[in-house]
Short mmCIF file of N, CA and C in Angstrom, two decimals:
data_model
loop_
_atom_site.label_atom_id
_atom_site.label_comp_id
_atom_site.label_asym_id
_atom_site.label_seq_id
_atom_site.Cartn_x
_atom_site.Cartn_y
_atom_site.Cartn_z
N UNK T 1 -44.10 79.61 50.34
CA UNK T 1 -44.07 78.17 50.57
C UNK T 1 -44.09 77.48 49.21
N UNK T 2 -43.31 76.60 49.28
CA UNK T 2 -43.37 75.54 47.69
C UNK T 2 -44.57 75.04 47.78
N UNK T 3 -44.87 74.51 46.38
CA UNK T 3 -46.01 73.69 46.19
C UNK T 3 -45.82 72.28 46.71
N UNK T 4 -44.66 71.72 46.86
CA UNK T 4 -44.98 70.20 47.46
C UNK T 4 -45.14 70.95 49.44
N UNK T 5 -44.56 71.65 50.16
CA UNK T 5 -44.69 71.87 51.10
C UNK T 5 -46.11 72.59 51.31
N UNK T 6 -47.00 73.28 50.86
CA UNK T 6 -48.14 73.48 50.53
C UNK T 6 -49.15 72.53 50.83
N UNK T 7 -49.09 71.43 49.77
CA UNK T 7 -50.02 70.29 49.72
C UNK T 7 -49.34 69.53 50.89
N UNK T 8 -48.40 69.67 51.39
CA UNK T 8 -48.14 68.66 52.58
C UNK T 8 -48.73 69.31 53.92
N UNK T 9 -49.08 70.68 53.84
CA UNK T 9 -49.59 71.60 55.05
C UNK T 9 -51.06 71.09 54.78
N UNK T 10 -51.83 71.21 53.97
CA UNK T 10 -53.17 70.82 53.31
C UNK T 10 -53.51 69.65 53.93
N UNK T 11 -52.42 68.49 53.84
CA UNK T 11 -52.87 67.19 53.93
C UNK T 11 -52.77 67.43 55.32
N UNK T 12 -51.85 67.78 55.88
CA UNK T 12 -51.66 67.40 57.17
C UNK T 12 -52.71 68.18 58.33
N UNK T 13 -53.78 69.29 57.75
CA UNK T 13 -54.69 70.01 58.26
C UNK T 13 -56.01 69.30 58.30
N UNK T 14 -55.82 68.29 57.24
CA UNK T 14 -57.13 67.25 57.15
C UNK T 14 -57.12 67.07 58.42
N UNK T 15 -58.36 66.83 59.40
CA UNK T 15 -58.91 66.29 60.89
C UNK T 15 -58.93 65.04 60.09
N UNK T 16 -59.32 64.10 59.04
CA UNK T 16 -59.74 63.02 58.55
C UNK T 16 -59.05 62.02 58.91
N UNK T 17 -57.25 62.43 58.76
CA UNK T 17 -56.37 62.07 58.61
C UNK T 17 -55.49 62.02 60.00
N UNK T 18 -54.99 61.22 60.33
CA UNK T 18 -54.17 61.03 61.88
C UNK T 18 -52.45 61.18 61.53
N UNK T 19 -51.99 62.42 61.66
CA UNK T 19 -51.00 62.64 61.52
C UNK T 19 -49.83 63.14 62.78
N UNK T 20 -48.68 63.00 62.84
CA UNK T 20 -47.53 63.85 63.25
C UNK T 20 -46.69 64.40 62.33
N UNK T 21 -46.52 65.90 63.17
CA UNK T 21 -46.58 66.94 62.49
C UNK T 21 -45.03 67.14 63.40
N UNK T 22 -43.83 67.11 62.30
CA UNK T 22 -42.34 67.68 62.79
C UNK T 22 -41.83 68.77 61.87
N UNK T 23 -41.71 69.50 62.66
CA UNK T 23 -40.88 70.15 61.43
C UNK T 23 -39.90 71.49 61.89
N UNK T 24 -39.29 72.35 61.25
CA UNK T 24 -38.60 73.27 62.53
C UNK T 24 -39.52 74.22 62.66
N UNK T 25 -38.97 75.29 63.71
CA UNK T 25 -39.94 76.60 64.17
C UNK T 25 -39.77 77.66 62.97
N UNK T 26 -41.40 77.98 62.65
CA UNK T 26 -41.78 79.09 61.61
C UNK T 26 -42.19 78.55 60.44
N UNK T 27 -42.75 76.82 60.45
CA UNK T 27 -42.57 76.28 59.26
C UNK T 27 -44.05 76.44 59.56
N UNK T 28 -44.90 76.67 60.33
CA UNK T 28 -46.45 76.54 60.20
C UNK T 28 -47.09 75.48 61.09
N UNK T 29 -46.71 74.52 61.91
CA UNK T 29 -46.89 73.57 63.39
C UNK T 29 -48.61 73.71 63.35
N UNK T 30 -47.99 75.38 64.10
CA UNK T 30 -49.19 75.61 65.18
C UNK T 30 -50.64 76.18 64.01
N UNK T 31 -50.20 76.18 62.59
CA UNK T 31 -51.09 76.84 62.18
C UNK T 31 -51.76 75.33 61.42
N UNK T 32 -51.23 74.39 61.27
CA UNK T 32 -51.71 73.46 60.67
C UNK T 32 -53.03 72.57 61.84
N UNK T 33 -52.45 72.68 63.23
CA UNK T 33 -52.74 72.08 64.51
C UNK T 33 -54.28 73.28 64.55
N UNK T 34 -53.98 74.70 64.54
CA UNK T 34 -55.05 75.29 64.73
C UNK T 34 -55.96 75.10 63.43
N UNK T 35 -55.63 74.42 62.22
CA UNK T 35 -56.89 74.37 61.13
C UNK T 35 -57.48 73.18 61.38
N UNK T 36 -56.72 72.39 61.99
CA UNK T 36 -57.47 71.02 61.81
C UNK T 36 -58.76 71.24 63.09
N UNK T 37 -58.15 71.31 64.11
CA UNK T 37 -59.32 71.45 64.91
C UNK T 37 -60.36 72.73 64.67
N UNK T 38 -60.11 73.96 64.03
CA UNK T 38 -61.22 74.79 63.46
C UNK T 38 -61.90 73.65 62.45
N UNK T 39 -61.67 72.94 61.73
CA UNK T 39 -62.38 72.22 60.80
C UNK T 39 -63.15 71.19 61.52
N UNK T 40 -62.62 70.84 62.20
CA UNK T 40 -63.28 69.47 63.49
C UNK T 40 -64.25 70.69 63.86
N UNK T 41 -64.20 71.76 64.20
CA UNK T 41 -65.31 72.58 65.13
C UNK T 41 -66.67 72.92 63.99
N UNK T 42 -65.96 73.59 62.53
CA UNK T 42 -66.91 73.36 61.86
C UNK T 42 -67.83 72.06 61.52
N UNK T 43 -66.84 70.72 61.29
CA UNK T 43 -67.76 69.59 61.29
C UNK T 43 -68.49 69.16 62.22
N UNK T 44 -69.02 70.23 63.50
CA UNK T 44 -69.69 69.95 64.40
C UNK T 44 -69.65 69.11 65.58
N UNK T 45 -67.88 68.87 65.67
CA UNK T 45 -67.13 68.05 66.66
C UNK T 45 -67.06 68.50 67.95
N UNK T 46 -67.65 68.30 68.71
CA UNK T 46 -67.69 68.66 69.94
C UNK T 46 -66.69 69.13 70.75
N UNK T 47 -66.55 70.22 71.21
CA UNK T 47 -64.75 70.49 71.81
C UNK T 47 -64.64 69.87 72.83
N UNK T 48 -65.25 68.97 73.75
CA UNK T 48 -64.85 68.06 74.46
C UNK T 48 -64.34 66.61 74.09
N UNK T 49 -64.76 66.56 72.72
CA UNK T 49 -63.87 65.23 71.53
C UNK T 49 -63.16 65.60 71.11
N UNK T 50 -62.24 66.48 71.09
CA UNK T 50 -60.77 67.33 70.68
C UNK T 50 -59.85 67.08 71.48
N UNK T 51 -58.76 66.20 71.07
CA UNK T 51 -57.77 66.41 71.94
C UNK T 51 -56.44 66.47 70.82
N UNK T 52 -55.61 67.67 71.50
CA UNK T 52 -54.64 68.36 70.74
C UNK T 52 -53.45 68.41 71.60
N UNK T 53 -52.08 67.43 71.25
CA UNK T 53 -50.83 68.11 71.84
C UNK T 53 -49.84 68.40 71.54
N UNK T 54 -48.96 69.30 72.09
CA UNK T 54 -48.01 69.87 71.81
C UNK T 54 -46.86 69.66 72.52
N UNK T 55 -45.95 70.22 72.54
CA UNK T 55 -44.79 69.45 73.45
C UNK T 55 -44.42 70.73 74.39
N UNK T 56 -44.72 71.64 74.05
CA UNK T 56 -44.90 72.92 74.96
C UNK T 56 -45.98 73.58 75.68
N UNK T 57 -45.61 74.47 76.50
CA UNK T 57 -46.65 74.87 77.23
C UNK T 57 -46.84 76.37 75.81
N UNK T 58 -45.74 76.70 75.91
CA UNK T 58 -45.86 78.09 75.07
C UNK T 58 -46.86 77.05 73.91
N UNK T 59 -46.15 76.65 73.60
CA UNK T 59 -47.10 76.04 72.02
C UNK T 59 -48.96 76.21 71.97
N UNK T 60 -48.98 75.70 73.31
CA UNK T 60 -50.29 75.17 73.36
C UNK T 60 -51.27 76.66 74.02
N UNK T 61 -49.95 77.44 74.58
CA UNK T 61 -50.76 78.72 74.72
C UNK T 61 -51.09 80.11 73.07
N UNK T 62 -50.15 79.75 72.71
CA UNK T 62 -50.35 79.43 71.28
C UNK T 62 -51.28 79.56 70.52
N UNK T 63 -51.64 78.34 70.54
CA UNK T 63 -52.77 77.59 69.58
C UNK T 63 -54.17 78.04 70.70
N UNK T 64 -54.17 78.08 71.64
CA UNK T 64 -55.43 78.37 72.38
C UNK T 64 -55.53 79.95 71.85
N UNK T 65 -54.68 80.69 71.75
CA UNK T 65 -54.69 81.72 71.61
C UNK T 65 -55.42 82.44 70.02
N UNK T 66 -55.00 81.49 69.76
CA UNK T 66 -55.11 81.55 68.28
C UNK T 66 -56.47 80.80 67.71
N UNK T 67 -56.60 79.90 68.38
CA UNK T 67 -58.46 79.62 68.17
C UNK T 67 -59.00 80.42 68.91
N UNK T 68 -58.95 81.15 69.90
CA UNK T 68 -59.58 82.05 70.95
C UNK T 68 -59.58 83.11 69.42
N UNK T 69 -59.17 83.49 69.12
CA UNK T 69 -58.78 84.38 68.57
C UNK T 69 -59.43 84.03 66.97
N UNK T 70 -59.61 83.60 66.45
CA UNK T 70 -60.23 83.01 64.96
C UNK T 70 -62.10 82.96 65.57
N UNK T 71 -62.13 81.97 66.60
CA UNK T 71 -63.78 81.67 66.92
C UNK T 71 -64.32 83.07 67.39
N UNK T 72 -63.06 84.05 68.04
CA UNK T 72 -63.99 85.36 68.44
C UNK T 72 -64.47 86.37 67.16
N UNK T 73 -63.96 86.30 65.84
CA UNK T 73 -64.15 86.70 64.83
C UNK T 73 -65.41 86.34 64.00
N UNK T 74 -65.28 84.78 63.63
CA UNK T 74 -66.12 84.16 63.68
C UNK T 74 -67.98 84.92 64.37
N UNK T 75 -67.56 84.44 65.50
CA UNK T 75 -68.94 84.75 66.40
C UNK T 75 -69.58 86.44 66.59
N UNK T 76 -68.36 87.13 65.83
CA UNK T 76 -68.79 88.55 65.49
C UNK T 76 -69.19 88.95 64.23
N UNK T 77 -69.05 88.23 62.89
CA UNK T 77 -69.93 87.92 61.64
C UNK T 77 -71.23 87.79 61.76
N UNK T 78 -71.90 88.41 61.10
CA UNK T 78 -73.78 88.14 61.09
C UNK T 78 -73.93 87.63 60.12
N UNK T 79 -75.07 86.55 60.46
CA UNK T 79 -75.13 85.86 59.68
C UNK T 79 -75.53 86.45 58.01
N UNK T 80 -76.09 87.58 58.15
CA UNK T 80 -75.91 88.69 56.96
C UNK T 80 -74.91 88.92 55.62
N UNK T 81 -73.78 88.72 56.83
CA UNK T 81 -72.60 89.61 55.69
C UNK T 81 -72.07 88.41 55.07
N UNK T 82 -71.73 89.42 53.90
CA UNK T 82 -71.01 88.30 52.81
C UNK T 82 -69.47 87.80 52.96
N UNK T 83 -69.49 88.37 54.58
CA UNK T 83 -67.50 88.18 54.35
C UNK T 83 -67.60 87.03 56.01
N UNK T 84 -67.25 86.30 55.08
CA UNK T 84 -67.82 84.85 56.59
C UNK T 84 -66.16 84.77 56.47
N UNK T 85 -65.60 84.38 57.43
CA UNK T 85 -64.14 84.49 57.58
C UNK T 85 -63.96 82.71 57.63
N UNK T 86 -64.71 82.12 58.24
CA UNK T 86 -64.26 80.58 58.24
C UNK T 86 -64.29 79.71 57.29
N UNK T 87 -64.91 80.96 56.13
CA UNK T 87 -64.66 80.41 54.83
C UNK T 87 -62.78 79.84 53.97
N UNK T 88 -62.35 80.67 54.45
CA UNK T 88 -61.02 80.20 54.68
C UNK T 88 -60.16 79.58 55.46
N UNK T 89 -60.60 78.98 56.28
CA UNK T 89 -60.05 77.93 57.18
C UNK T 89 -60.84 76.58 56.54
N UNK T 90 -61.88 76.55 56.55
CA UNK T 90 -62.63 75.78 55.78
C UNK T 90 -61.56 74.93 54.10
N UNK T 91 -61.90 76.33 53.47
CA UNK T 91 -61.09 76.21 51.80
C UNK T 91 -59.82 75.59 52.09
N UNK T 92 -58.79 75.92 52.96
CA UNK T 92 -57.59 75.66 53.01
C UNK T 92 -57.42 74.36 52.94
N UNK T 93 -58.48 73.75 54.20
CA UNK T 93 -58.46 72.47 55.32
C UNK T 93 -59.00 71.32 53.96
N UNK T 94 -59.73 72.32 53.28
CA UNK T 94 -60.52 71.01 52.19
C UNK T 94 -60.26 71.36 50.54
N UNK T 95 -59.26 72.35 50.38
CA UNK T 95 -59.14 72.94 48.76
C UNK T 95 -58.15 71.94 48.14
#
């Protein structure tokens, strides 16, 4: 990925920020859509104050899939180990 397309994935992962997100398939959509709301979940946003859409059903099975899939990782880390994984969803959403 270029560096201006980079910082435009960055910005557009900010939850802070109220964006639409176009672009073609494989450019990163669903991965920008799944950081922002992992970052809303870390900022302690309630997943019933989340609302996320997509224009597909596939899309949105998707992205469920894919936070299903990040929070089950997550919740299998102890609080012990030094390899916290949402440390990078985190960095991305705010680096």
């Amino acid at each position: 990925m270029t560096g201006i397309a980079d910082m435009l994935q960055r910005e557009a992962a900010d939850p802070g920020a109220s964006v639409w997100v176009a672009a073609s398939a494989g450019t990163g959509k669903t991965k920008v859509l799944t950081d922002r709301v992992l970052t809303l979940l870390l900022g302690s946003t309630p997943p019933s104050r989340i609302l996320c859409l997509t224009f597909t059903r596939a899309a949105a099975a998707e992205m469920a899939n894919r936070l299903n899939r990040e929070l089950s990782r997550w919740a299998t880390v102890g609080e012990a180990s030094s390899s916290r994984p949402w440390r990078s969803s985190w960095t991305h959403a705010h680096g």
